[in-house]
Short mmCIF file of C-alpha atoms in Angstrom, two decimals:
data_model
loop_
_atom_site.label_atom_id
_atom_site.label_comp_id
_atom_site.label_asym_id
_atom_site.label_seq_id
_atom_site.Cartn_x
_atom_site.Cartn_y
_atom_site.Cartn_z
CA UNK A 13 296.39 118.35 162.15
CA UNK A 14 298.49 115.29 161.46
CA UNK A 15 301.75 115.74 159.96
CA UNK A 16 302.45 114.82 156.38
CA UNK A 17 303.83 111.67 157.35
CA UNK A 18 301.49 110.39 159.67
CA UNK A 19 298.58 110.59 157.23
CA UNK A 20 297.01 107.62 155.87
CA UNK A 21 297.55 107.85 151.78
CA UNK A 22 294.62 106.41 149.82
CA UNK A 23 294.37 105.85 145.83
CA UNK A 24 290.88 105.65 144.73
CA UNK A 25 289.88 104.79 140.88
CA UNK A 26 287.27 106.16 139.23
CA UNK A 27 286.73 109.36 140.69
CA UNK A 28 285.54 111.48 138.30
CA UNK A 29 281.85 111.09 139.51
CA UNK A 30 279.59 108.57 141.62
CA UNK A 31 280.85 106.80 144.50
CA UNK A 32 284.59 107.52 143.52
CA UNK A 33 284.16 111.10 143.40
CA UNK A 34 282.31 111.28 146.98
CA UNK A 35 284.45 109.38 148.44
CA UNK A 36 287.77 111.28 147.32
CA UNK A 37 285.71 114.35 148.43
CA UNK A 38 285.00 113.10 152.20
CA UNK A 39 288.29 111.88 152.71
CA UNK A 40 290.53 114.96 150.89
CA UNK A 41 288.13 117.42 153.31
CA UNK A 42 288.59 115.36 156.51
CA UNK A 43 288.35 118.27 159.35
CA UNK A 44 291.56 116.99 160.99
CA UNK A 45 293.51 116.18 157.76
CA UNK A 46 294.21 112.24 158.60
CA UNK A 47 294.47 111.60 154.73
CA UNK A 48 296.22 112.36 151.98
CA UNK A 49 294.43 110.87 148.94
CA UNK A 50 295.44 110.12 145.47
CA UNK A 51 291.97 110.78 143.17
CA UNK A 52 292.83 108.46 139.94
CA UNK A 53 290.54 109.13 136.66
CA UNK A 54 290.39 108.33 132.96
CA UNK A 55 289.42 111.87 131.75
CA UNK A 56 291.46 114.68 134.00
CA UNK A 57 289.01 117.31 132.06
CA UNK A 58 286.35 115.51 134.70
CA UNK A 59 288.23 116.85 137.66
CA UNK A 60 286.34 119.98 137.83
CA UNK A 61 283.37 117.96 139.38
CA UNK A 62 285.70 116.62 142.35
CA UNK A 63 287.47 120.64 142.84
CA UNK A 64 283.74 121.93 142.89
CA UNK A 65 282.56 119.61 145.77
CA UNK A 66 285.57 121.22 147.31
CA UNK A 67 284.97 124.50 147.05
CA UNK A 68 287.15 124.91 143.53
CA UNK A 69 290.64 124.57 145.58
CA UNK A 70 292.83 121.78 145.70
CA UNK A 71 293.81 121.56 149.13
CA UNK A 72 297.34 119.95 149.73
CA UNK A 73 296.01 116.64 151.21
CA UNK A 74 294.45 115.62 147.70
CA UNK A 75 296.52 115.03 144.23
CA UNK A 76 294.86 114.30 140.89
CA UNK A 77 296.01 111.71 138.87
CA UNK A 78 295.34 110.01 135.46
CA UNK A 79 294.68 106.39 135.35
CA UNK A 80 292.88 103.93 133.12
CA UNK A 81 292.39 100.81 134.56
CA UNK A 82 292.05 98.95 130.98
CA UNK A 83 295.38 100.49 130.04
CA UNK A 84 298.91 99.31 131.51
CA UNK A 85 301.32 102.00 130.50
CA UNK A 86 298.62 104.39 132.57
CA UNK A 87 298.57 101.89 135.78
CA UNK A 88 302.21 102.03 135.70
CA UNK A 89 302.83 105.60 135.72
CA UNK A 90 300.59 106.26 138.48
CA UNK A 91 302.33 103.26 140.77
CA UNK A 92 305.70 105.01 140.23
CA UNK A 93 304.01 108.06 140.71
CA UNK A 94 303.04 106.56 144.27
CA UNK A 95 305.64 104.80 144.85
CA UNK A 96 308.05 107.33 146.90
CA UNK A 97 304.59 107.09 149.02
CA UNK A 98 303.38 104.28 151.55
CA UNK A 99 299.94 103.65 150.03
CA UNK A 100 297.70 102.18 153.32
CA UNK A 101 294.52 101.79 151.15
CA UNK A 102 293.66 101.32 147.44
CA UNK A 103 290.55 101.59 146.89
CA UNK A 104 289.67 100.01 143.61
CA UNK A 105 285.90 101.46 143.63
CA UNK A 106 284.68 102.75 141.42
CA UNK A 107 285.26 102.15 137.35
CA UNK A 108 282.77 100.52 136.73
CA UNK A 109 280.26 100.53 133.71
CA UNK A 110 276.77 98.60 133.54
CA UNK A 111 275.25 96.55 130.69
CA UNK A 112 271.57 96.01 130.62
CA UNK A 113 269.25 94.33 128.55
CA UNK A 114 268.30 90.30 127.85
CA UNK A 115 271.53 88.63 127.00
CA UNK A 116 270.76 87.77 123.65
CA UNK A 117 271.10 91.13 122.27
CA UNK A 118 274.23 92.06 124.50
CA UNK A 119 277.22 92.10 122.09
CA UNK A 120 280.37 90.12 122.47
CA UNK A 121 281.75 93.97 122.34
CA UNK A 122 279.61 95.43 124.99
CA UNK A 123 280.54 91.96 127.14
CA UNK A 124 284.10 92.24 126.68
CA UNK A 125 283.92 96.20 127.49
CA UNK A 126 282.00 95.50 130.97
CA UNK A 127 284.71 92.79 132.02
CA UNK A 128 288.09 94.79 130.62
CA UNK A 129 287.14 97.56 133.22
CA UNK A 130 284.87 95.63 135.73
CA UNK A 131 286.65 92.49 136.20
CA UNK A 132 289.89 93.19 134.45
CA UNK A 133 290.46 97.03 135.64
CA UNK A 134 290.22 95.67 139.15
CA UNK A 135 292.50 92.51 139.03
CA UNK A 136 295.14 95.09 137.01
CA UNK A 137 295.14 98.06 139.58
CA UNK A 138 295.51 95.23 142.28
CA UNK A 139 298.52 93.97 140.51
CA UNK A 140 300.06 97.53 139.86
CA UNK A 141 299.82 98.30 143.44
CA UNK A 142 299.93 95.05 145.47
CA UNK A 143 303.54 94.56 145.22
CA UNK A 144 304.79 96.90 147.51
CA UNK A 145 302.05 96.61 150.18
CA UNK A 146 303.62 92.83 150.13
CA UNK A 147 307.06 94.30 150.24
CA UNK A 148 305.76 96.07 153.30
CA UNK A 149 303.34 93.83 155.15
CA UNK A 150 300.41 96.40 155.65
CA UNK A 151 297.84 97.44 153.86
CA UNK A 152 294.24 97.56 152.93
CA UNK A 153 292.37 96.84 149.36
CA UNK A 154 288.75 97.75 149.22
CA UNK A 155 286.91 96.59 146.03
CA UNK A 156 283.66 98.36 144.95
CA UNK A 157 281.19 94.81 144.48
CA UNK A 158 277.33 95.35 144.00
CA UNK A 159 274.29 93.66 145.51
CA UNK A 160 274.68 91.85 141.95
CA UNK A 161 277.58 90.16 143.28
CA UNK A 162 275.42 88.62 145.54
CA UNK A 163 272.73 87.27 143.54
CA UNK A 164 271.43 87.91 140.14
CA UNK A 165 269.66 90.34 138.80
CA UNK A 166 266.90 90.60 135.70
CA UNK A 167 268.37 92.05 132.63
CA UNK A 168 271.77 92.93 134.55
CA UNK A 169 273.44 89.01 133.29
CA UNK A 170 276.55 89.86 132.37
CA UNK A 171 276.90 92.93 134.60
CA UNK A 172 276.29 90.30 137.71
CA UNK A 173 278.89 88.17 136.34
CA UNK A 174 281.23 90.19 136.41
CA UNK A 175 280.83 91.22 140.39
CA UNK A 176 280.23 87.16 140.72
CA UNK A 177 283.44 87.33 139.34
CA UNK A 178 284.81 90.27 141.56
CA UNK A 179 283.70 88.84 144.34
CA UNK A 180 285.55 85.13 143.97
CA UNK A 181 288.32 86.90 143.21
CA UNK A 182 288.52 89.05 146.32
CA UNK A 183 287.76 86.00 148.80
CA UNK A 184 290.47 84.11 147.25
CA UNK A 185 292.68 87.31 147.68
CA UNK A 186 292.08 87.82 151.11
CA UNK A 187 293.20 84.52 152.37
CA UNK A 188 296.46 84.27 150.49
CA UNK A 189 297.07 88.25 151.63
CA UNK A 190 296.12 88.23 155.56
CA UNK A 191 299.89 86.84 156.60
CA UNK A 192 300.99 89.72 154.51
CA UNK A 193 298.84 91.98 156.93
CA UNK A 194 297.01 92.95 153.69
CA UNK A 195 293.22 92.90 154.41
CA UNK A 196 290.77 92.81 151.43
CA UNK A 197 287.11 94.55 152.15
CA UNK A 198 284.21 94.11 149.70
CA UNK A 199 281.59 96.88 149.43
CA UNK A 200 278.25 95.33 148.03
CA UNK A 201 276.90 98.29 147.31
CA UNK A 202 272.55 98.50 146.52
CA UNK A 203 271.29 101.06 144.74
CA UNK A 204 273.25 104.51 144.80
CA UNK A 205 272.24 107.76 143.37
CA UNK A 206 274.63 108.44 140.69
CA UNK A 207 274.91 109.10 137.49
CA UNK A 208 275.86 105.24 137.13
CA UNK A 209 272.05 104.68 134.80
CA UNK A 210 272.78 107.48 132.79
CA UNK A 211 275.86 105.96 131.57
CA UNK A 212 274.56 102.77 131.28
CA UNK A 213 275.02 100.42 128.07
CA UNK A 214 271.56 99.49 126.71
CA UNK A 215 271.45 97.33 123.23
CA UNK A 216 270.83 99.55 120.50
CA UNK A 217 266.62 99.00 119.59
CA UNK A 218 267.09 99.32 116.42
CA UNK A 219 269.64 96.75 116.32
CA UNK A 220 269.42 93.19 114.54
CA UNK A 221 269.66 91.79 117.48
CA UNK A 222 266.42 93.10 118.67
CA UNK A 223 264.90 91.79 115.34
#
C-alpha cells in the first residue's frame, strides 16, 4: 500500500448518487490504496448511499465533505478544508440536474436553476480550486459533459446548452492551463443508469404554459 503521501488526492462533486457516487466508491476501495479521495455533496444525510457501497465503513483513504456548488461560502470551506492537501484531480462530475420538455413551457426559473449548478457550479468549483494547482504547476480537472454537449437533443434545449456551454468553456481552459501542467479532460458521457431521470425537471402539465 502506498503511503499517505504518495497517494493521489481527488475531490469529486456530486457524490451523493449517479456517476459521482460510483466513482468516489471505485477510487476510495482501490485494492492497493493509490487514492485518497475527497467525496463533496450538497446533502451529507445522502452519504449513507456512498458508506453502503462500501460496506458501511469509512475507510481512511475517503473523507466526506459538504459542498454546494451554487453556494460560495460552501466552495470555500471545502478549498481550505483541502488546502493543507495537494489536490492532483478535481473532478467536477457530477452536479448536475436535467430539464426536459419543449422550450416554451421551460421557466426562466427552471433555466436559471439548470445553468447555476450545470454551467455555473462547474466554472465556481474550478475557480475555488484552480488556484493552487497554478501555484503548483500540476494537476488534472475532469468535467462531467454529456453526449448533449455534442449535439442537440429533442426536448433536452436548454439542458444541451448548458454542456454546449461546458464544453467551450473547458477547451478554452485547457489551452490557457497546459503551460501550467494543468490538463483539462471532458467526459461526454451517453446514457448512464442512474437515478439522473428520476430527478429530472419536467414542466408542470397542468401549468399555463402547457395551455
Amino acid at each position: 500500500a502506498l503511503r499517505a503521501m504518495e497517494r493521489t488526492t481527488v475531490l469529486i462533486t456530486g457524490c451523493s448518487s449517479g456517476i459521482g457516487l460510483g466513482l468516489a466508491a471505485r477510487l476510495a476501495a482501490d485494492s492497493a490504496r493509490r487514492f485518497k479521495v475527497y467525496a463533496t455533496m450538497r446533502d451529507l444525510a445522502k452519504g449513507e448511499r456512498l458508506l453502503d457501497h462500501l460496506g458501511s465503513h469509512c475507510p481512511d483513504t475517503l473523507e466526506v465533505l459538504q459542498l454546494d456548488v451554487t453556494d460560495p461560502h460552501s466552495l470555500a470551506a471545502a478549498a481550505q478544508r483541502v488546502q493543507e492537501q495537494r489536490l492532483d484531480v478535481l473532478a467536477v462530475c457530477n452536479a448536475g440536474v436535467g430539464l426536459m420538455g419543449p422550450l416554451e413551457t421551460c421557466s426562466d426559473q427552471a433555466m436559471k436553476t439548470l445553468f447555476d449548478v450545470n454551467f455555473f457550479g462547474a466554472v465556481r468549483t474550478i475557480q475555488a480550486f484552480l488556484p493552487t494547482m497554478k501555484r503548483r504547476r500540476a494537476g488534472r480537472i475532469i468535467v462531467s459533459s454529456s453526449i448533449g454537449g455534442l449535439q442537440g437533443l429533442p426536448f433536452n434545449a436548454v439542458y444541451c446548452a448548458s454542456k454546449f456551454a461546458l464544453e467551450g468553456l473547458c477547451e478554452s481552459l485547457a489551452i490557457v492551463l497546459r503551460p501550467f501542467n494543468i490538463h483539462v479532460t471532458l467526459v461526454e458521457c451517453g446514457p448512464v443508469h442512474t437515478s439522473f431521470l428520476a430527478n429530472l425537471q419536467c414542466p408542470d402539465p397542468e401549468g399555463s404554459e402547457m395551455q
